[in-house]
């Protein structure tokens, strides 16, 4: 697609700084976000997780069959991808430590239409975690506890900020409810995710994604081969998707089959497939939760742009 340069895409750095100084919601969001980071980190350390430093460039990244522009850099004639997610690195990481996490910066050059969603940036951070030999339910259970722990502590520490920004915020009840994509489509139609989020008053799990809708690395359900052993968490009150995750494919033949099914080129996964062919990959499950979206939800903010400094809104230029 040709990118049209528009006049309004000029960066106005002074305007940006003045906005930060005038509008205290930026400062408030950063206070809450700093606690989200600290609380999540403590929670995972207590559960025996090891924090890994994130990878920004690699010869391989998430294929992410979504509508985003490619982001590559040339280095001495070689091609590096900028991380869209650390899924492949996590599958290797769990061979070194069983339980790992990273606050991973992701670059996804989203189309400018996504600016209206209120929940898309092109440069965001996800708390990305993976556990060796875990099942889907283990990760869902862990994330319910993490979300409850973070929200409970934030409500206790900052009652005034929550009253000011998101007075209807509640500590969710465990277990969160679950609905399969098939069931959700039957009840709500094709726009099921939006409707589900708008109707919900507590976070809700969407499970069993159709195989053609997701990436090759989410594990195929052997008992229901047209679906995956994966999940999304949907925030209530219309805040949309919070988490994606699932069990992973780790067997060479199955990975090859899934890459082909997706219509992807096997050569692009050479480095990864070599490891899989040697039999090094192990069963695992994991997920990623967007930090800016978590901040937006907790404060009930209209747009994700408020949740960080130097936010990059799809289609706009910014410092
Ligand atoms: P994914 O694996 O693509 O679902 O990404 C993991 C999580 O990162 C999502 O569930 C969101 O919370 C967050 N996320 C994904 N894309 C974006 C985006 N463009 N802007 C902000 N957060 C995002
Ligand atoms: Mg997702």
CSV table of C-alpha atoms and ligand atoms in Angstrom, one decimal:
chain,number,residue,atom,x,y,z
A,1,UNK,CA,0.0,0.0,0.0
A,2,UNK,CA,1.3,3.5,-0.9
A,3,UNK,CA,1.8,5.7,2.1
A,4,UNK,CA,0.5,9.2,1.5
A,5,UNK,CA,2.3,11.9,3.4
A,6,UNK,CA,-0.1,14.3,4.9
A,7,UNK,CA,0.5,17.8,6.2
A,8,UNK,CA,-0.9,16.9,9.7
A,9,UNK,CA,1.6,14.1,10.0
A,10,UNK,CA,4.3,16.7,11.0
A,11,UNK,CA,5.5,16.2,14.5
A,12,UNK,CA,4.9,19.2,16.8
A,13,UNK,CA,7.2,18.5,19.7
A,14,UNK,CA,6.3,21.6,21.7
A,15,UNK,CA,2.6,20.9,21.4
A,16,UNK,CA,3.3,17.4,22.8
A,17,UNK,CA,5.2,18.6,25.8
A,18,UNK,CA,2.6,21.3,26.5
A,19,UNK,CA,-0.1,18.6,26.4
A,20,UNK,CA,1.8,16.5,28.9
A,21,UNK,CA,2.2,19.5,31.2
A,22,UNK,CA,-1.5,20.6,31.0
A,23,UNK,CA,-3.3,17.3,31.1
A,24,UNK,CA,-2.7,15.5,34.4
A,25,UNK,CA,-4.2,12.2,33.2
A,26,UNK,CA,-0.8,11.4,31.6
A,27,UNK,CA,0.9,11.7,34.9
A,28,UNK,CA,-1.8,9.7,36.7
A,29,UNK,CA,-1.7,6.9,34.1
A,30,UNK,CA,2.1,6.6,34.5
A,31,UNK,CA,1.7,6.3,38.3
A,32,UNK,CA,-0.7,3.4,37.8
A,33,UNK,CA,1.3,1.8,35.0
A,34,UNK,CA,4.5,1.9,37.2
A,35,UNK,CA,2.6,-0.1,39.8
A,36,UNK,CA,1.2,-2.5,37.2
A,37,UNK,CA,4.8,-3.3,36.2
A,38,UNK,CA,6.0,-3.6,39.7
A,39,UNK,CA,3.1,-5.7,41.0
A,40,UNK,CA,3.2,-8.1,38.0
A,41,UNK,CA,6.9,-8.5,38.4
A,42,UNK,CA,6.6,-9.3,42.1
A,43,UNK,CA,3.7,-11.7,41.5
A,44,UNK,CA,5.7,-13.7,38.9
A,45,UNK,CA,8.9,-13.7,41.0
A,46,UNK,CA,6.9,-15.2,43.9
A,47,UNK,CA,5.6,-17.9,41.5
A,48,UNK,CA,9.2,-18.9,40.6
A,49,UNK,CA,9.4,-17.1,37.2
A,50,UNK,CA,12.7,-15.7,35.9
A,51,UNK,CA,12.7,-12.4,34.0
A,52,UNK,CA,14.5,-12.4,30.6
A,53,UNK,CA,15.6,-9.3,28.8
A,54,UNK,CA,13.6,-8.6,25.7
A,55,UNK,CA,14.8,-9.1,22.1
A,56,UNK,CA,14.3,-6.1,19.8
A,57,UNK,CA,15.8,-7.5,16.6
A,58,UNK,CA,16.1,-11.1,15.3
A,59,UNK,CA,16.3,-13.2,12.2
A,60,UNK,CA,12.9,-14.5,13.1
A,61,UNK,CA,9.8,-13.0,14.7
A,62,UNK,CA,6.1,-13.8,15.0
A,63,UNK,CA,4.6,-14.1,11.5
A,64,UNK,CA,1.5,-12.4,12.9
A,65,UNK,CA,-0.8,-12.9,10.0
A,66,UNK,CA,-2.5,-9.6,10.7
A,67,UNK,CA,-2.8,-6.6,8.5
A,68,UNK,CA,0.4,-4.8,9.6
A,69,UNK,CA,3.3,-3.5,7.5
A,70,UNK,CA,6.6,-5.4,7.6
A,71,UNK,CA,9.3,-3.9,9.8
A,72,UNK,CA,12.9,-4.9,8.9
A,73,UNK,CA,16.3,-3.4,9.1
A,74,UNK,CA,19.3,-4.0,6.9
A,75,UNK,CA,22.5,-4.8,8.7
A,76,UNK,CA,25.6,-5.5,6.6
A,77,UNK,CA,23.4,-6.8,3.9
A,78,UNK,CA,21.5,-9.1,6.3
A,79,UNK,CA,17.9,-8.8,7.2
A,80,UNK,CA,16.8,-8.3,10.8
A,81,UNK,CA,13.1,-8.3,11.8
A,82,UNK,CA,11.9,-6.0,14.5
A,83,UNK,CA,10.1,-8.0,17.2
A,84,UNK,CA,6.3,-8.3,16.7
A,85,UNK,CA,6.3,-10.8,19.6
A,86,UNK,CA,8.8,-13.0,21.3
A,87,UNK,CA,6.9,-16.3,20.8
A,88,UNK,CA,9.8,-18.1,19.1
A,89,UNK,CA,12.3,-16.8,21.7
A,90,UNK,CA,10.0,-17.9,24.5
A,91,UNK,CA,9.9,-21.5,23.1
A,92,UNK,CA,13.7,-21.6,23.3
A,93,UNK,CA,13.8,-19.7,26.6
A,94,UNK,CA,11.8,-22.3,28.4
A,95,UNK,CA,14.5,-24.9,27.6
A,96,UNK,CA,16.8,-22.8,29.8
A,97,UNK,CA,14.4,-21.9,32.6
A,98,UNK,CA,11.0,-23.6,33.0
A,99,UNK,CA,9.1,-20.4,33.8
A,100,UNK,CA,10.0,-17.1,32.1
A,101,UNK,CA,8.7,-13.7,31.4
A,102,UNK,CA,9.7,-10.5,29.7
A,103,UNK,CA,8.4,-7.0,29.3
A,104,UNK,CA,8.7,-7.1,25.6
A,105,UNK,CA,8.5,-4.1,23.3
A,106,UNK,CA,6.7,-5.0,20.2
A,107,UNK,CA,6.6,-3.1,16.9
A,108,UNK,CA,3.5,-3.7,14.8
A,109,UNK,CA,3.0,-1.2,12.0
A,110,UNK,CA,-0.8,-1.2,12.2
A,111,UNK,CA,-3.0,0.5,9.5
A,112,UNK,CA,-4.2,4.0,10.3
A,113,UNK,CA,-7.8,2.8,10.5
A,114,UNK,CA,-6.8,1.2,13.8
A,115,UNK,CA,-6.3,4.6,15.4
A,116,UNK,CA,-10.1,4.8,16.0
A,117,UNK,CA,-10.2,1.6,18.1
A,118,UNK,CA,-8.8,3.3,21.2
A,119,UNK,CA,-6.6,0.2,21.9
A,120,UNK,CA,-4.0,0.1,19.2
A,121,UNK,CA,-0.5,1.6,19.2
A,122,UNK,CA,2.3,0.6,16.8
A,123,UNK,CA,4.9,0.5,19.5
A,124,UNK,CA,3.7,-1.2,22.7
A,125,UNK,CA,4.9,-3.5,25.5
A,126,UNK,CA,3.5,-6.8,26.4
A,127,UNK,CA,4.2,-8.9,29.5
A,128,UNK,CA,5.0,-12.1,27.6
A,129,UNK,CA,5.4,-15.3,29.6
A,130,UNK,CA,5.8,-19.0,29.0
A,131,UNK,CA,5.8,-22.1,31.1
A,132,UNK,CA,7.4,-25.5,30.2
A,133,UNK,CA,4.9,-28.4,30.3
A,134,UNK,CA,2.0,-26.2,31.3
A,135,UNK,CA,-1.5,-26.6,30.0
A,136,UNK,CA,-3.8,-23.9,28.8
A,137,UNK,CA,-5.8,-24.0,32.1
A,138,UNK,CA,-2.6,-23.5,34.1
A,139,UNK,CA,-1.9,-20.2,32.3
A,140,UNK,CA,-5.5,-19.0,32.5
A,141,UNK,CA,-5.5,-19.7,36.2
A,142,UNK,CA,-2.2,-17.9,36.7
A,143,UNK,CA,-3.5,-14.8,34.7
A,144,UNK,CA,-6.7,-14.7,36.7
A,145,UNK,CA,-4.6,-14.5,39.9
A,146,UNK,CA,-2.3,-11.9,38.4
A,147,UNK,CA,-5.1,-9.6,37.3
A,148,UNK,CA,-6.9,-9.9,40.6
A,149,UNK,CA,-3.7,-9.2,42.5
A,150,UNK,CA,-2.8,-6.2,40.4
A,151,UNK,CA,-6.3,-4.6,40.5
A,152,UNK,CA,-6.8,-5.3,44.2
A,153,UNK,CA,-3.5,-3.7,45.1
A,154,UNK,CA,-4.1,-0.7,42.9
A,155,UNK,CA,-7.6,-0.1,44.2
A,156,UNK,CA,-6.2,-0.2,47.8
A,157,UNK,CA,-3.2,2.1,47.0
A,158,UNK,CA,-4.9,4.7,44.8
A,159,UNK,CA,-8.6,4.8,45.8
A,160,UNK,CA,-8.8,8.5,44.8
A,161,UNK,CA,-7.4,7.9,41.3
A,162,UNK,CA,-9.8,5.0,40.7
A,163,UNK,CA,-12.8,7.0,42.0
A,164,UNK,CA,-11.8,9.8,39.6
A,165,UNK,CA,-11.1,7.8,36.5
A,166,UNK,CA,-12.9,4.5,36.7
A,167,UNK,CA,-15.4,4.4,39.6
A,168,UNK,CA,-17.1,1.2,38.3
A,169,UNK,CA,-13.8,-0.8,38.4
A,170,UNK,CA,-14.3,-4.0,40.4
A,171,UNK,CA,-11.9,-6.7,41.6
A,172,UNK,CA,-12.9,-9.6,39.3
A,173,UNK,CA,-14.2,-12.9,40.8
A,174,UNK,CA,-12.4,-16.1,40.1
A,175,UNK,CA,-12.9,-18.2,38.0
A,176,UNK,CA,-13.6,-15.9,35.1
A,177,UNK,CA,-16.3,-17.2,32.8
A,178,UNK,CA,-15.4,-18.9,29.5
A,179,UNK,CA,-17.1,-19.1,26.1
A,180,UNK,CA,-15.9,-20.8,22.9
A,181,UNK,CA,-15.6,-18.8,19.7
A,182,UNK,CA,-18.2,-21.1,18.1
A,183,UNK,CA,-20.7,-20.5,20.9
A,184,UNK,CA,-19.9,-16.7,20.9
A,185,UNK,CA,-20.5,-16.5,17.1
A,186,UNK,CA,-23.8,-18.3,17.5
A,187,UNK,CA,-25.0,-15.9,20.1
A,188,UNK,CA,-23.6,-12.6,19.0
A,189,UNK,CA,-22.7,-13.1,15.3
A,190,UNK,CA,-19.5,-12.1,13.5
A,191,UNK,CA,-18.9,-9.0,15.7
A,192,UNK,CA,-18.9,-11.3,18.8
A,193,UNK,CA,-15.7,-9.9,20.4
A,194,UNK,CA,-16.9,-6.3,20.5
A,195,UNK,CA,-20.5,-7.3,21.7
A,196,UNK,CA,-19.1,-9.7,24.3
A,197,UNK,CA,-16.8,-7.0,25.7
A,198,UNK,CA,-19.6,-4.4,25.8
A,199,UNK,CA,-22.1,-6.7,27.5
A,200,UNK,CA,-19.6,-8.1,30.1
A,201,UNK,CA,-19.2,-6.7,33.6
A,202,UNK,CA,-16.3,-9.0,34.4
A,203,UNK,CA,-13.4,-10.2,32.3
A,204,UNK,CA,-14.3,-13.2,30.1
A,205,UNK,CA,-12.3,-15.9,28.4
A,206,UNK,CA,-12.8,-16.6,24.7
A,207,UNK,CA,-11.5,-20.0,24.0
A,208,UNK,CA,-11.0,-22.6,21.1
A,209,UNK,CA,-10.1,-20.2,18.3
A,210,UNK,CA,-10.8,-21.6,14.7
A,211,UNK,CA,-7.5,-23.0,13.3
A,212,UNK,CA,-7.6,-20.8,10.2
A,213,UNK,CA,-7.8,-17.6,12.3
A,214,UNK,CA,-4.6,-18.0,14.4
A,215,UNK,CA,-0.9,-18.5,13.9
A,216,UNK,CA,0.8,-21.8,13.4
A,217,UNK,CA,2.3,-21.9,16.9
A,218,UNK,CA,-0.9,-22.2,18.9
A,219,UNK,CA,-1.5,-26.0,19.4
A,220,UNK,CA,-4.2,-27.8,17.4
A,221,UNK,CA,-6.8,-29.5,19.6
A,222,UNK,CA,-6.3,-33.3,18.8
A,223,UNK,CA,-9.9,-34.0,19.8
A,224,UNK,CA,-11.4,-31.1,17.8
A,225,UNK,CA,-8.9,-30.5,15.0
A,226,UNK,CA,-10.6,-27.4,13.6
A,227,UNK,CA,-9.9,-25.5,16.8
A,228,UNK,CA,-6.8,-24.6,18.9
A,229,UNK,CA,-6.0,-25.0,22.5
A,230,UNK,CA,-5.8,-21.2,23.0
A,231,UNK,CA,-7.5,-18.3,24.6
A,232,UNK,CA,-8.1,-14.6,24.6
A,233,UNK,CA,-9.1,-12.6,27.7
A,234,UNK,CA,-11.7,-9.9,26.9
A,235,UNK,CA,-12.0,-6.9,29.2
A,236,UNK,CA,-15.6,-5.9,30.3
A,237,UNK,CA,-17.2,-2.5,29.6
A,238,UNK,CA,-16.2,-2.5,25.9
A,239,UNK,CA,-12.4,-2.3,26.6
A,240,UNK,CA,-11.8,-5.3,24.3
A,241,UNK,CA,-9.0,-7.8,24.1
A,242,UNK,CA,-6.5,-8.0,27.0
A,243,UNK,CA,-4.6,-11.3,26.5
A,244,UNK,CA,-3.9,-13.9,23.9
A,245,UNK,CA,-2.2,-17.2,24.7
A,246,UNK,CA,-2.4,-20.9,24.5
A,247,UNK,CA,-0.5,-24.2,24.4
A,248,UNK,CA,2.2,-24.4,21.7
A,249,UNK,CA,3.0,-26.7,18.8
A,250,UNK,CA,6.5,-28.2,19.5
A,251,UNK,CA,6.7,-31.3,17.2
A,252,UNK,CA,8.6,-30.7,13.9
A,253,UNK,CA,6.1,-32.5,11.6
A,254,UNK,CA,3.1,-30.7,13.2
A,255,UNK,CA,4.8,-27.3,12.9
A,256,UNK,CA,5.6,-27.8,9.2
A,257,UNK,CA,2.0,-28.9,8.6
A,258,UNK,CA,0.7,-25.8,10.4
A,259,UNK,CA,3.1,-23.4,8.6
A,260,UNK,CA,1.9,-24.8,5.3
A,261,UNK,CA,-1.7,-24.6,6.3
A,262,UNK,CA,-1.2,-20.9,6.9
A,263,UNK,CA,0.3,-20.5,3.4
A,264,UNK,CA,3.6,-19.3,4.9
A,265,UNK,CA,6.9,-19.9,3.4
A,266,UNK,CA,8.9,-22.6,5.2
A,267,UNK,CA,12.2,-21.0,4.3
A,268,UNK,CA,11.4,-18.0,6.5
A,269,UNK,CA,11.4,-20.3,9.5
A,270,UNK,CA,14.7,-22.1,8.7
A,271,UNK,CA,16.4,-21.2,12.0
A,272,UNK,CA,13.3,-22.3,14.0
A,273,UNK,CA,12.6,-25.4,12.1
A,274,UNK,CA,16.2,-26.6,12.6
A,275,UNK,CA,15.7,-26.5,16.3
A,276,UNK,CA,12.3,-28.3,16.0
A,277,UNK,CA,13.8,-31.0,13.7
A,278,UNK,CA,16.5,-31.8,16.3
A,279,UNK,CA,13.6,-32.4,18.8
A,280,UNK,CA,14.7,-29.7,21.2
A,281,UNK,CA,11.3,-27.9,21.5
A,282,UNK,CA,9.2,-28.9,24.5
A,283,UNK,CA,5.5,-28.7,25.3
A,284,UNK,CA,4.7,-25.3,26.8
A,285,UNK,CA,1.9,-22.8,27.2
A,286,UNK,CA,2.0,-19.1,27.7
A,287,UNK,CA,0.5,-15.7,26.9
A,288,UNK,CA,1.0,-12.0,26.5
A,289,UNK,CA,-0.9,-9.2,28.2
A,290,UNK,CA,-0.6,-5.7,26.8
A,291,UNK,CA,0.7,-3.3,29.4
A,292,UNK,CA,-0.8,-0.1,27.9
A,293,UNK,CA,-4.2,-1.9,27.5
A,294,UNK,CA,-4.1,-3.0,31.1
A,295,UNK,CA,-3.4,0.6,32.2
A,296,UNK,CA,-6.2,1.8,29.9
A,297,UNK,CA,-8.7,-0.6,31.4
A,298,UNK,CA,-7.8,0.0,35.0
A,299,UNK,CA,-8.2,3.8,34.5
A,300,UNK,CA,-11.1,3.4,32.1
A,301,UNK,CA,-9.4,5.7,29.6
A,302,UNK,CA,-11.0,6.6,26.3
A,303,UNK,CA,-7.8,6.1,24.3
A,304,UNK,CA,-4.7,4.1,24.8
A,305,UNK,CA,-2.6,7.1,23.8
A,306,UNK,CA,-3.0,8.4,27.4
A,307,UNK,CA,-1.2,5.4,28.8
A,308,UNK,CA,2.3,6.2,27.9
A,309,UNK,CA,4.6,9.0,26.9
A,310,UNK,CA,5.7,9.1,23.2
A,311,UNK,CA,2.7,6.9,22.2
A,312,UNK,CA,2.6,6.1,18.5
A,313,UNK,CA,-0.9,6.1,17.2
A,314,UNK,CA,-1.4,4.1,14.0
A,315,UNK,CA,-1.0,6.4,11.0
A,316,UNK,CA,0.4,9.4,12.9
A,317,UNK,CA,3.9,10.6,13.4
A,318,UNK,CA,5.1,11.3,16.9
A,319,UNK,CA,8.4,11.7,18.8
B,1,LIG,P1,-1.3,-10.8,20.4
B,1,LIG,O1,-0.5,-12.0,20.7
B,1,LIG,O2,-1.3,-10.3,19.0
B,1,LIG,O3,-2.8,-11.0,20.9
B,1,LIG,O4,-0.7,-9.6,21.4
B,1,LIG,C1,-0.7,-9.8,22.8
B,1,LIG,C2,-1.3,-8.7,23.5
B,1,LIG,O5,-0.7,-7.5,23.2
B,1,LIG,C3,-2.8,-8.4,23.1
B,1,LIG,O6,-3.7,-9.3,23.8
B,1,LIG,C4,-2.9,-7.0,23.5
B,1,LIG,O7,-3.1,-6.8,24.9
B,1,LIG,C5,-1.6,-6.4,23.2
B,1,LIG,N1,-1.6,-5.8,21.9
B,1,LIG,C6,-1.6,-6.4,20.6
B,1,LIG,N2,-1.5,-5.5,19.6
B,1,LIG,C7,-1.5,-4.3,20.2
B,1,LIG,C8,-1.5,-3.0,19.7
B,1,LIG,N3,-1.4,-2.7,18.4
B,1,LIG,N4,-1.4,-1.9,20.6
B,1,LIG,C9,-1.4,-2.2,21.9
B,1,LIG,N5,-1.5,-3.4,22.4
B,1,LIG,C10,-1.5,-4.5,21.6
B,2,LIG,MG1,-4.6,-11.3,20.3
